[in-house]
Amino acid sequence: MVKIYNLYIFNNAGTLLHYAEWNRTKQSGITREHEAKLMYGMLFSIKSTNKYALHFYETPTGTKFVLNTDSTAGKMTEFLKNLNSQIFVEYAVKNPMVDLSQPIKNDLFSAKLDAFIKGSSLYVS
Amino acid sequence: MADPVFFELLHAQIVKYVEERQTKDTDLSSLDTIGFTCGYKIIERLTRDWPKFKDELEIVKFICTDFWMAVYGKQIDNLRTNNQGLYVLQDNMFRCLNKIAIGKEHLQVAPLYYTFTCGLVRGSLANLGVHCVVNAEVQNMPSVKFHIQVNRL
């Protein structure tokens, strides 16, 4: 069973499209925006530590998913692939109200994402 | 049958296209006209193997079942009538709205996304000999009620 901390979704230009957290134990003390920029920069120089696992999945169109979990998680590629196809594509890409060059402000997307994470067999709160 | 995603994306773009070009805020008549022409033509294709309909109610029931299934992959959830030419068709998970929001969010854009379907229904009925006016209302996304008022002479 995996403990999921939080999730960042970036578009191909590095804009943070969506951020959601489920079990964040520490706040970073900087603004969300700043943190997202640092996270994106860090993506290219990640080091694995004992404390957490960072999972990265990039689609052919350059959309990047960054998921942080505890270190008991195995390979999460399948999970992130499903996240993309069942949630991101359905409720963000196919949503006429969503502009993919800007952060996603849509309750339905947030609700579906939350339900997906919590409903997955990997989630432990 | 083609993957429904093509219609979804194309319809969304048609709505955006019309939205950008309208001169008055609430002028959606071009969307309705596009829907009307599509409906008028597609009904020919959809009913080609069917026998003649007995009466107006049979036609409306056909719209609720086979027609809605062919276009939106599901049937109408609820049909009401006053038996005097007014029919209310309720779709609780309307395909053109179910990716946008749930509940009251984005309620103001709902007309943009159901107008094409109003035209579609009006055109289909017109070619079957039922002349009417079709409107719709949304109180909770993505549930839509289509009101068909038949012109009785």
PDB file of C-alpha atoms in Angstrom:
ATOM      1  CA  MET A   1       0.000   0.000   0.000  1.00  0.00           C
ATOM      2  CA  VAL A   2       1.309   3.351  -1.023  1.00  0.00           C
ATOM      3  CA  LYS A   3       1.037   6.676   0.718  1.00  0.00           C
ATOM      4  CA  ILE A   4       0.488   9.426  -1.839  1.00  0.00           C
ATOM      5  CA  TYR A   5       1.718  12.878  -0.798  1.00  0.00           C
ATOM      6  CA  ASN A   6       1.008  15.270  -3.658  1.00  0.00           C
ATOM      7  CA  LEU A   7       0.841  15.721  -7.442  1.00  0.00           C
ATOM      8  CA  TYR A   8       2.061  18.378  -9.879  1.00  0.00           C
ATOM      9  CA  ILE A   9       0.917  18.590 -13.514  1.00  0.00           C
ATOM     10  CA  PHE A  10       3.063  20.729 -15.855  1.00  0.00           C
ATOM     11  CA  ASN A  11       2.416  21.607 -19.511  1.00  0.00           C
ATOM     12  CA  ASN A  12       5.213  21.534 -22.101  1.00  0.00           C
ATOM     13  CA  ALA A  13       6.143  25.177 -21.397  1.00  0.00           C
ATOM     14  CA  GLY A  14       6.677  24.576 -17.684  1.00  0.00           C
ATOM     15  CA  THR A  15       3.468  26.261 -16.477  1.00  0.00           C
ATOM     16  CA  LEU A  16       1.969  24.535 -13.464  1.00  0.00           C
ATOM     17  CA  LEU A  17      -1.479  23.406 -14.637  1.00  0.00           C
ATOM     18  CA  HIS A  18      -2.665  21.792 -11.448  1.00  0.00           C
ATOM     19  CA  TYR A  19      -1.414  20.985  -7.956  1.00  0.00           C
ATOM     20  CA  ALA A  20      -3.208  18.766  -5.425  1.00  0.00           C
ATOM     21  CA  GLU A  21      -2.111  17.313  -2.123  1.00  0.00           C
ATOM     22  CA  TRP A  22      -3.436  14.450  -0.049  1.00  0.00           C
ATOM     23  CA  ASN A  23      -0.845  13.816   2.667  1.00  0.00           C
ATOM     24  CA  ARG A  24       1.615  16.637   2.859  1.00  0.00           C
ATOM     25  CA  THR A  25       3.444  16.532   6.159  1.00  0.00           C
ATOM     26  CA  LYS A  26       5.577  19.678   5.759  1.00  0.00           C
ATOM     27  CA  GLN A  27       4.940  22.981   4.049  1.00  0.00           C
ATOM     28  CA  SER A  28       7.888  24.487   2.219  1.00  0.00           C
ATOM     29  CA  GLY A  29       7.509  28.056   3.428  1.00  0.00           C
ATOM     30  CA  ILE A  30       7.507  29.544  -0.089  1.00  0.00           C
ATOM     31  CA  THR A  31       4.608  30.434  -2.399  1.00  0.00           C
ATOM     32  CA  ARG A  32       2.946  27.703  -4.455  1.00  0.00           C
ATOM     33  CA  GLU A  33       4.165  29.405  -7.650  1.00  0.00           C
ATOM     34  CA  HIS A  34       7.747  29.551  -6.492  1.00  0.00           C
ATOM     35  CA  GLU A  35       7.632  25.987  -5.302  1.00  0.00           C
ATOM     36  CA  ALA A  36       6.275  24.848  -8.652  1.00  0.00           C
ATOM     37  CA  LYS A  37       9.115  26.605 -10.476  1.00  0.00           C
ATOM     38  CA  LEU A  38      11.674  24.964  -8.244  1.00  0.00           C
ATOM     39  CA  MET A  39       9.987  21.595  -8.688  1.00  0.00           C
ATOM     40  CA  TYR A  40      10.119  21.952 -12.441  1.00  0.00           C
ATOM     41  CA  GLY A  41      13.791  22.924 -12.301  1.00  0.00           C
ATOM     42  CA  MET A  42      14.518  20.046 -10.009  1.00  0.00           C
ATOM     43  CA  LEU A  43      12.988  17.580 -12.423  1.00  0.00           C
ATOM     44  CA  PHE A  44      16.174  17.689 -14.391  1.00  0.00           C
ATOM     45  CA  SER A  45      18.490  16.987 -11.531  1.00  0.00           C
ATOM     46  CA  ILE A  46      16.656  14.520  -9.362  1.00  0.00           C
ATOM     47  CA  LYS A  47      18.444  12.389  -6.868  1.00  0.00           C
ATOM     48  CA  SER A  48      16.757   9.482  -5.156  1.00  0.00           C
ATOM     49  CA  THR A  49      16.729   9.626  -1.387  1.00  0.00           C
ATOM     50  CA  ASN A  50      15.538   7.232   1.231  1.00  0.00           C
ATOM     51  CA  LYS A  51      12.736   9.506   2.308  1.00  0.00           C
ATOM     52  CA  TYR A  52      10.457   9.659  -0.706  1.00  0.00           C
ATOM     53  CA  ALA A  53       9.992   8.511  -4.258  1.00  0.00           C
ATOM     54  CA  LEU A  54       9.367  10.934  -7.088  1.00  0.00           C
ATOM     55  CA  HIS A  55       7.562   9.516 -10.098  1.00  0.00           C
ATOM     56  CA  PHE A  56       7.763  11.249 -13.437  1.00  0.00           C
ATOM     57  CA  TYR A  57       5.710  10.571 -16.569  1.00  0.00           C
ATOM     58  CA  GLU A  58       5.879  12.599 -19.785  1.00  0.00           C
ATOM     59  CA  THR A  59       3.399  12.283 -22.670  1.00  0.00           C
ATOM     60  CA  PRO A  60       4.477  12.558 -26.330  1.00  0.00           C
ATOM     61  CA  THR A  61       2.982  16.083 -26.346  1.00  0.00           C
ATOM     62  CA  GLY A  62       5.218  17.218 -23.515  1.00  0.00           C
ATOM     63  CA  THR A  63       2.748  17.193 -20.636  1.00  0.00           C
ATOM     64  CA  LYS A  64       4.608  16.188 -17.479  1.00  0.00           C
ATOM     65  CA  PHE A  65       3.177  14.504 -14.385  1.00  0.00           C
ATOM     66  CA  VAL A  66       5.188  14.565 -11.162  1.00  0.00           C
ATOM     67  CA  LEU A  67       3.905  12.387  -8.332  1.00  0.00           C
ATOM     68  CA  ASN A  68       5.547  12.143  -4.917  1.00  0.00           C
ATOM     69  CA  THR A  69       4.975   9.049  -2.781  1.00  0.00           C
ATOM     70  CA  ASP A  70       6.682   7.194   0.024  1.00  0.00           C
ATOM     71  CA  SER A  71       9.456   4.806  -0.880  1.00  0.00           C
ATOM     72  CA  THR A  72       7.380   1.637  -0.714  1.00  0.00           C
ATOM     73  CA  ALA A  73       5.909   2.390  -4.139  1.00  0.00           C
ATOM     74  CA  GLY A  74       7.088   0.320  -7.063  1.00  0.00           C
ATOM     75  CA  LYS A  75       6.993   1.513 -10.648  1.00  0.00           C
ATOM     76  CA  MET A  76       4.082   3.910 -11.034  1.00  0.00           C
ATOM     77  CA  THR A  77       4.216   4.298 -14.830  1.00  0.00           C
ATOM     78  CA  GLU A  78       0.966   2.403 -15.391  1.00  0.00           C
ATOM     79  CA  PHE A  79      -0.740   4.448 -12.680  1.00  0.00           C
ATOM     80  CA  LEU A  80       0.379   7.762 -14.173  1.00  0.00           C
ATOM     81  CA  LYS A  81      -0.536   6.574 -17.657  1.00  0.00           C
ATOM     82  CA  ASN A  82      -4.069   5.868 -16.440  1.00  0.00           C
ATOM     83  CA  LEU A  83      -4.144   9.209 -14.662  1.00  0.00           C
ATOM     84  CA  ASN A  84      -3.358  10.869 -17.952  1.00  0.00           C
ATOM     85  CA  SER A  85      -5.830   8.967 -20.091  1.00  0.00           C
ATOM     86  CA  GLN A  86      -8.736   8.717 -17.657  1.00  0.00           C
ATOM     87  CA  ILE A  87      -8.555  12.061 -15.921  1.00  0.00           C
ATOM     88  CA  PHE A  88      -6.347  14.560 -17.701  1.00  0.00           C
ATOM     89  CA  VAL A  89      -7.472  13.751 -21.245  1.00  0.00           C
ATOM     90  CA  GLU A  90     -11.143  13.305 -20.324  1.00  0.00           C
ATOM     91  CA  TYR A  91     -11.679  16.315 -18.052  1.00  0.00           C
ATOM     92  CA  ALA A  92      -8.970  18.767 -19.025  1.00  0.00           C
ATOM     93  CA  VAL A  93      -8.084  18.225 -22.676  1.00  0.00           C
ATOM     94  CA  LYS A  94     -11.664  17.444 -23.734  1.00  0.00           C
ATOM     95  CA  ASN A  95     -13.150  20.201 -21.609  1.00  0.00           C
ATOM     96  CA  PRO A  96     -13.998  23.235 -23.767  1.00  0.00           C
ATOM     97  CA  MET A  97     -13.768  25.512 -20.715  1.00  0.00           C
ATOM     98  CA  VAL A  98     -10.166  24.542 -19.957  1.00  0.00           C
ATOM     99  CA  ASP A  99      -7.332  26.527 -21.508  1.00  0.00           C
ATOM    100  CA  LEU A 100      -4.240  24.329 -21.408  1.00  0.00           C
ATOM    101  CA  SER A 101      -1.804  27.219 -21.422  1.00  0.00           C
ATOM    102  CA  GLN A 102      -3.116  28.366 -18.015  1.00  0.00           C
ATOM    103  CA  PRO A 103      -3.646  26.751 -14.596  1.00  0.00           C
ATOM    104  CA  ILE A 104      -6.782  24.608 -14.574  1.00  0.00           C
ATOM    105  CA  LYS A 105      -9.598  26.145 -12.533  1.00  0.00           C
ATOM    106  CA  ASN A 106     -12.368  23.608 -12.761  1.00  0.00           C
ATOM    107  CA  ASP A 107     -14.209  21.891  -9.893  1.00  0.00           C
ATOM    108  CA  LEU A 108     -15.150  18.847 -11.945  1.00  0.00           C
ATOM    109  CA  PHE A 109     -11.532  18.165 -12.876  1.00  0.00           C
ATOM    110  CA  SER A 110     -10.409  18.506  -9.256  1.00  0.00           C
ATOM    111  CA  ALA A 111     -13.223  16.253  -8.071  1.00  0.00           C
ATOM    112  CA  LYS A 112     -12.522  13.553 -10.646  1.00  0.00           C
ATOM    113  CA  LEU A 113      -8.784  13.656  -9.928  1.00  0.00           C
ATOM    114  CA  ASP A 114      -9.433  13.319  -6.212  1.00  0.00           C
ATOM    115  CA  ALA A 115     -11.811  10.408  -6.752  1.00  0.00           C
ATOM    116  CA  PHE A 116      -9.290   8.679  -9.007  1.00  0.00           C
ATOM    117  CA  ILE A 117      -6.458   8.936  -6.499  1.00  0.00           C
ATOM    118  CA  LYS A 118      -8.543   7.947  -3.513  1.00  0.00           C
ATOM    119  CA  GLY A 119     -10.271   5.155  -5.364  1.00  0.00           C
ATOM    120  CA  SER A 120      -7.082   3.557  -6.608  1.00  0.00           C
ATOM    121  CA  SER A 121      -5.976   0.438  -4.783  1.00  0.00           C
ATOM    122  CA  LEU A 122      -2.639   2.079  -4.123  1.00  0.00           C
ATOM    123  CA  TYR A 123      -3.908   4.827  -1.871  1.00  0.00           C
ATOM    124  CA  VAL A 124      -3.458   4.838   1.888  1.00  0.00           C
ATOM    125  CA  SER A 125      -4.174   8.007   3.825  1.00  0.00           C
TER     126      SER A 125
ATOM    127  CA  MET B   1     -19.530   3.526 -35.288  1.00  0.00           C
ATOM    128  CA  ALA B   2     -16.943   6.272 -35.039  1.00  0.00           C
ATOM    129  CA  ASP B   3     -15.223   7.114 -31.768  1.00  0.00           C
ATOM    130  CA  PRO B   4     -17.396   9.725 -29.983  1.00  0.00           C
ATOM    131  CA  VAL B   5     -14.341  11.861 -29.265  1.00  0.00           C
ATOM    132  CA  PHE B   6     -14.353  13.254 -32.827  1.00  0.00           C
ATOM    133  CA  PHE B   7     -17.844  14.711 -32.459  1.00  0.00           C
ATOM    134  CA  GLU B   8     -17.002  16.012 -28.956  1.00  0.00           C
ATOM    135  CA  LEU B   9     -13.945  17.933 -30.084  1.00  0.00           C
ATOM    136  CA  LEU B  10     -15.497  19.164 -33.338  1.00  0.00           C
ATOM    137  CA  HIS B  11     -18.654  20.345 -31.555  1.00  0.00           C
ATOM    138  CA  ALA B  12     -16.598  22.198 -28.937  1.00  0.00           C
ATOM    139  CA  GLN B  13     -14.679  23.975 -31.691  1.00  0.00           C
ATOM    140  CA  ILE B  14     -17.867  24.876 -33.599  1.00  0.00           C
ATOM    141  CA  VAL B  15     -19.225  26.445 -30.418  1.00  0.00           C
ATOM    142  CA  LYS B  16     -15.996  28.423 -29.884  1.00  0.00           C
ATOM    143  CA  TYR B  17     -16.035  29.521 -33.531  1.00  0.00           C
ATOM    144  CA  VAL B  18     -19.625  30.777 -33.309  1.00  0.00           C
ATOM    145  CA  GLU B  19     -18.976  32.386 -29.925  1.00  0.00           C
ATOM    146  CA  GLU B  20     -16.072  34.403 -31.301  1.00  0.00           C
ATOM    147  CA  ARG B  21     -18.066  35.617 -34.279  1.00  0.00           C
ATOM    148  CA  GLN B  22     -21.382  36.565 -32.726  1.00  0.00           C
ATOM    149  CA  THR B  23     -22.117  40.280 -32.729  1.00  0.00           C
ATOM    150  CA  LYS B  24     -24.781  40.284 -29.994  1.00  0.00           C
ATOM    151  CA  ASP B  25     -24.295  38.520 -26.681  1.00  0.00           C
ATOM    152  CA  THR B  26     -27.105  36.021 -26.947  1.00  0.00           C
ATOM    153  CA  ASP B  27     -27.210  35.317 -30.669  1.00  0.00           C
ATOM    154  CA  LEU B  28     -26.889  31.560 -31.001  1.00  0.00           C
ATOM    155  CA  SER B  29     -29.081  31.191 -34.064  1.00  0.00           C
ATOM    156  CA  SER B  30     -26.221  29.991 -36.274  1.00  0.00           C
ATOM    157  CA  LEU B  31     -25.601  27.066 -33.905  1.00  0.00           C
ATOM    158  CA  ASP B  32     -29.283  26.231 -34.067  1.00  0.00           C
ATOM    159  CA  THR B  33     -29.288  26.402 -37.878  1.00  0.00           C
ATOM    160  CA  ILE B  34     -26.239  24.153 -38.158  1.00  0.00           C
ATOM    161  CA  GLY B  35     -27.977  21.664 -35.862  1.00  0.00           C
ATOM    162  CA  PHE B  36     -31.195  21.893 -37.861  1.00  0.00           C
ATOM    163  CA  THR B  37     -29.513  21.053 -41.166  1.00  0.00           C
ATOM    164  CA  CYS B  38     -27.589  18.171 -39.588  1.00  0.00           C
ATOM    165  CA  GLY B  39     -30.734  16.790 -37.962  1.00  0.00           C
ATOM    166  CA  TYR B  40     -32.772  17.099 -41.140  1.00  0.00           C
ATOM    167  CA  LYS B  41     -30.228  15.048 -43.066  1.00  0.00           C
ATOM    168  CA  ILE B  42     -29.216  12.508 -40.468  1.00  0.00           C
ATOM    169  CA  ILE B  43     -32.764  11.397 -39.744  1.00  0.00           C
ATOM    170  CA  GLU B  44     -33.008  10.148 -43.330  1.00  0.00           C
ATOM    171  CA  ARG B  45     -30.041   7.873 -42.664  1.00  0.00           C
ATOM    172  CA  LEU B  46     -31.173   6.784 -39.202  1.00  0.00           C
ATOM    173  CA  THR B  47     -34.705   5.802 -40.186  1.00  0.00           C
ATOM    174  CA  ARG B  48     -34.000   4.195 -43.537  1.00  0.00           C
ATOM    175  CA  ASP B  49     -34.914   0.685 -42.384  1.00  0.00           C
ATOM    176  CA  TRP B  50     -37.831   1.732 -40.216  1.00  0.00           C
ATOM    177  CA  PRO B  51     -41.540   1.460 -41.082  1.00  0.00           C
ATOM    178  CA  LYS B  52     -43.711   4.583 -41.039  1.00  0.00           C
ATOM    179  CA  PHE B  53     -44.377   5.926 -37.540  1.00  0.00           C
ATOM    180  CA  LYS B  54     -47.896   5.488 -36.183  1.00  0.00           C
ATOM    181  CA  ASP B  55     -48.238   8.914 -34.555  1.00  0.00           C
ATOM    182  CA  GLU B  56     -46.430  11.888 -33.055  1.00  0.00           C
ATOM    183  CA  LEU B  57     -45.762  10.161 -29.745  1.00  0.00           C
ATOM    184  CA  GLU B  58     -44.055   7.242 -31.518  1.00  0.00           C
ATOM    185  CA  ILE B  59     -41.797   9.731 -33.290  1.00  0.00           C
ATOM    186  CA  VAL B  60     -40.837  11.446 -30.026  1.00  0.00           C
ATOM    187  CA  LYS B  61     -40.201   8.073 -28.387  1.00  0.00           C
ATOM    188  CA  PHE B  62     -37.924   7.192 -31.313  1.00  0.00           C
ATOM    189  CA  ILE B  63     -35.967  10.407 -30.650  1.00  0.00           C
ATOM    190  CA  CYS B  64     -35.648   9.420 -26.987  1.00  0.00           C
ATOM    191  CA  THR B  65     -34.397   5.905 -27.645  1.00  0.00           C
ATOM    192  CA  ASP B  66     -32.793   5.012 -30.979  1.00  0.00           C
ATOM    193  CA  PHE B  67     -31.927   8.541 -32.071  1.00  0.00           C
ATOM    194  CA  TRP B  68     -30.313   9.582 -28.782  1.00  0.00           C
ATOM    195  CA  MET B  69     -28.489   6.223 -28.616  1.00  0.00           C
ATOM    196  CA  ALA B  70     -27.043   6.704 -32.104  1.00  0.00           C
ATOM    197  CA  VAL B  71     -25.925  10.286 -31.509  1.00  0.00           C
ATOM    198  CA  TYR B  72     -25.001  10.301 -27.805  1.00  0.00           C
ATOM    199  CA  GLY B  73     -24.535   6.638 -26.902  1.00  0.00           C
ATOM    200  CA  LYS B  74     -27.347   6.586 -24.360  1.00  0.00           C
ATOM    201  CA  GLN B  75     -31.109   7.049 -24.170  1.00  0.00           C
ATOM    202  CA  ILE B  76     -33.102   9.937 -22.787  1.00  0.00           C
ATOM    203  CA  ASP B  77     -33.599   9.358 -19.058  1.00  0.00           C
ATOM    204  CA  ASN B  78     -37.083  10.822 -18.675  1.00  0.00           C
ATOM    205  CA  LEU B  79     -39.908  11.773 -21.058  1.00  0.00           C
ATOM    206  CA  ARG B  80     -42.936  13.830 -20.030  1.00  0.00           C
ATOM    207  CA  THR B  81     -45.821  15.119 -22.120  1.00  0.00           C
ATOM    208  CA  ASN B  82     -49.041  16.987 -21.608  1.00  0.00           C
ATOM    209  CA  ASN B  83     -50.555  15.130 -24.584  1.00  0.00           C
ATOM    210  CA  GLN B  84     -51.178  18.470 -26.208  1.00  0.00           C
ATOM    211  CA  GLY B  85     -47.981  18.883 -28.164  1.00  0.00           C
ATOM    212  CA  LEU B  86     -45.565  19.667 -25.332  1.00  0.00           C
ATOM    213  CA  TYR B  87     -42.788  17.131 -24.615  1.00  0.00           C
ATOM    214  CA  VAL B  88     -40.003  17.399 -22.043  1.00  0.00           C
ATOM    215  CA  LEU B  89     -36.958  15.171 -22.619  1.00  0.00           C
ATOM    216  CA  GLN B  90     -34.510  14.903 -19.731  1.00  0.00           C
ATOM    217  CA  ASP B  91     -30.911  13.780 -20.157  1.00  0.00           C
ATOM    218  CA  ASN B  92     -29.130  13.570 -16.792  1.00  0.00           C
ATOM    219  CA  MET B  93     -25.662  13.097 -18.233  1.00  0.00           C
ATOM    220  CA  PHE B  94     -25.741  15.184 -21.404  1.00  0.00           C
ATOM    221  CA  ARG B  95     -22.622  14.329 -23.397  1.00  0.00           C
ATOM    222  CA  CYS B  96     -21.888  17.879 -24.512  1.00  0.00           C
ATOM    223  CA  LEU B  97     -21.846  19.119 -20.915  1.00  0.00           C
ATOM    224  CA  ASN B  98     -20.513  16.244 -18.833  1.00  0.00           C
ATOM    225  CA  LYS B  99     -16.863  17.177 -19.262  1.00  0.00           C
ATOM    226  CA  ILE B 100     -17.377  20.815 -18.312  1.00  0.00           C
ATOM    227  CA  ALA B 101     -18.784  20.855 -14.801  1.00  0.00           C
ATOM    228  CA  ILE B 102     -21.030  19.246 -12.242  1.00  0.00           C
ATOM    229  CA  GLY B 103     -23.642  21.184 -10.276  1.00  0.00           C
ATOM    230  CA  LYS B 104     -23.820  24.940 -10.661  1.00  0.00           C
ATOM    231  CA  GLU B 105     -20.329  25.730 -11.953  1.00  0.00           C
ATOM    232  CA  HIS B 106     -20.171  27.201 -15.496  1.00  0.00           C
ATOM    233  CA  LEU B 107     -23.994  27.193 -15.689  1.00  0.00           C
ATOM    234  CA  GLN B 108     -23.957  30.308 -17.872  1.00  0.00           C
ATOM    235  CA  VAL B 109     -22.189  28.566 -20.766  1.00  0.00           C
ATOM    236  CA  ALA B 110     -24.660  25.666 -20.907  1.00  0.00           C
ATOM    237  CA  PRO B 111     -26.845  27.319 -23.640  1.00  0.00           C
ATOM    238  CA  LEU B 112     -23.806  27.415 -25.934  1.00  0.00           C
ATOM    239  CA  TYR B 113     -23.517  23.655 -25.676  1.00  0.00           C
ATOM    240  CA  TYR B 114     -27.133  22.576 -25.974  1.00  0.00           C
ATOM    241  CA  THR B 115     -28.232  24.892 -28.810  1.00  0.00           C
ATOM    242  CA  PHE B 116     -26.776  22.654 -31.502  1.00  0.00           C
ATOM    243  CA  THR B 117     -28.733  19.712 -30.088  1.00  0.00           C
ATOM    244  CA  CYS B 118     -31.941  21.771 -29.981  1.00  0.00           C
ATOM    245  CA  GLY B 119     -31.484  22.429 -33.685  1.00  0.00           C
ATOM    246  CA  LEU B 120     -30.617  18.781 -34.283  1.00  0.00           C
ATOM    247  CA  VAL B 121     -33.876  17.619 -32.702  1.00  0.00           C
ATOM    248  CA  ARG B 122     -35.904  20.304 -34.493  1.00  0.00           C
ATOM    249  CA  GLY B 123     -34.412  19.349 -37.884  1.00  0.00           C
ATOM    250  CA  SER B 124     -34.943  15.626 -37.347  1.00  0.00           C
ATOM    251  CA  LEU B 125     -38.570  16.139 -36.335  1.00  0.00           C
ATOM    252  CA  ALA B 126     -39.132  18.512 -39.254  1.00  0.00           C
ATOM    253  CA  ASN B 127     -38.091  15.882 -41.763  1.00  0.00           C
ATOM    254  CA  LEU B 128     -40.420  13.394 -40.067  1.00  0.00           C
ATOM    255  CA  GLY B 129     -43.307  15.800 -40.497  1.00  0.00           C
ATOM    256  CA  VAL B 130     -43.427  17.221 -36.979  1.00  0.00           C
ATOM    257  CA  HIS B 131     -42.932  20.985 -36.998  1.00  0.00           C
ATOM    258  CA  CYS B 132     -41.995  22.395 -33.635  1.00  0.00           C
ATOM    259  CA  VAL B 133     -39.921  24.724 -31.510  1.00  0.00           C
ATOM    260  CA  VAL B 134     -37.185  23.215 -29.328  1.00  0.00           C
ATOM    261  CA  ASN B 135     -35.708  24.901 -26.275  1.00  0.00           C
ATOM    262  CA  ALA B 136     -33.751  23.649 -23.308  1.00  0.00           C
ATOM    263  CA  GLU B 137     -32.964  24.464 -19.709  1.00  0.00           C
ATOM    264  CA  VAL B 138     -30.189  23.465 -17.333  1.00  0.00           C
ATOM    265  CA  GLN B 139     -30.484  23.752 -13.575  1.00  0.00           C
ATOM    266  CA  ASN B 140     -27.682  21.398 -12.584  1.00  0.00           C
ATOM    267  CA  MET B 141     -24.842  20.449 -14.875  1.00  0.00           C
ATOM    268  CA  PRO B 142     -24.778  18.110 -16.754  1.00  0.00           C
ATOM    269  CA  SER B 143     -28.546  17.457 -16.610  1.00  0.00           C
ATOM    270  CA  VAL B 144     -30.550  19.056 -19.462  1.00  0.00           C
ATOM    271  CA  LYS B 145     -34.292  19.249 -20.142  1.00  0.00           C
ATOM    272  CA  PHE B 146     -35.250  19.711 -23.790  1.00  0.00           C
ATOM    273  CA  HIS B 147     -38.684  21.258 -24.346  1.00  0.00           C
ATOM    274  CA  ILE B 148     -40.385  20.371 -27.631  1.00  0.00           C
ATOM    275  CA  GLN B 149     -43.476  22.431 -28.461  1.00  0.00           C
ATOM    276  CA  VAL B 150     -45.237  21.056 -31.523  1.00  0.00           C
ATOM    277  CA  ASN B 151     -47.071  23.531 -33.775  1.00  0.00           C
ATOM    278  CA  ARG B 152     -50.667  22.402 -33.670  1.00  0.00           C
ATOM    279  CA  LEU B 153     -52.895  24.064 -36.203  1.00  0.00           C
TER     280      LEU B 153
END
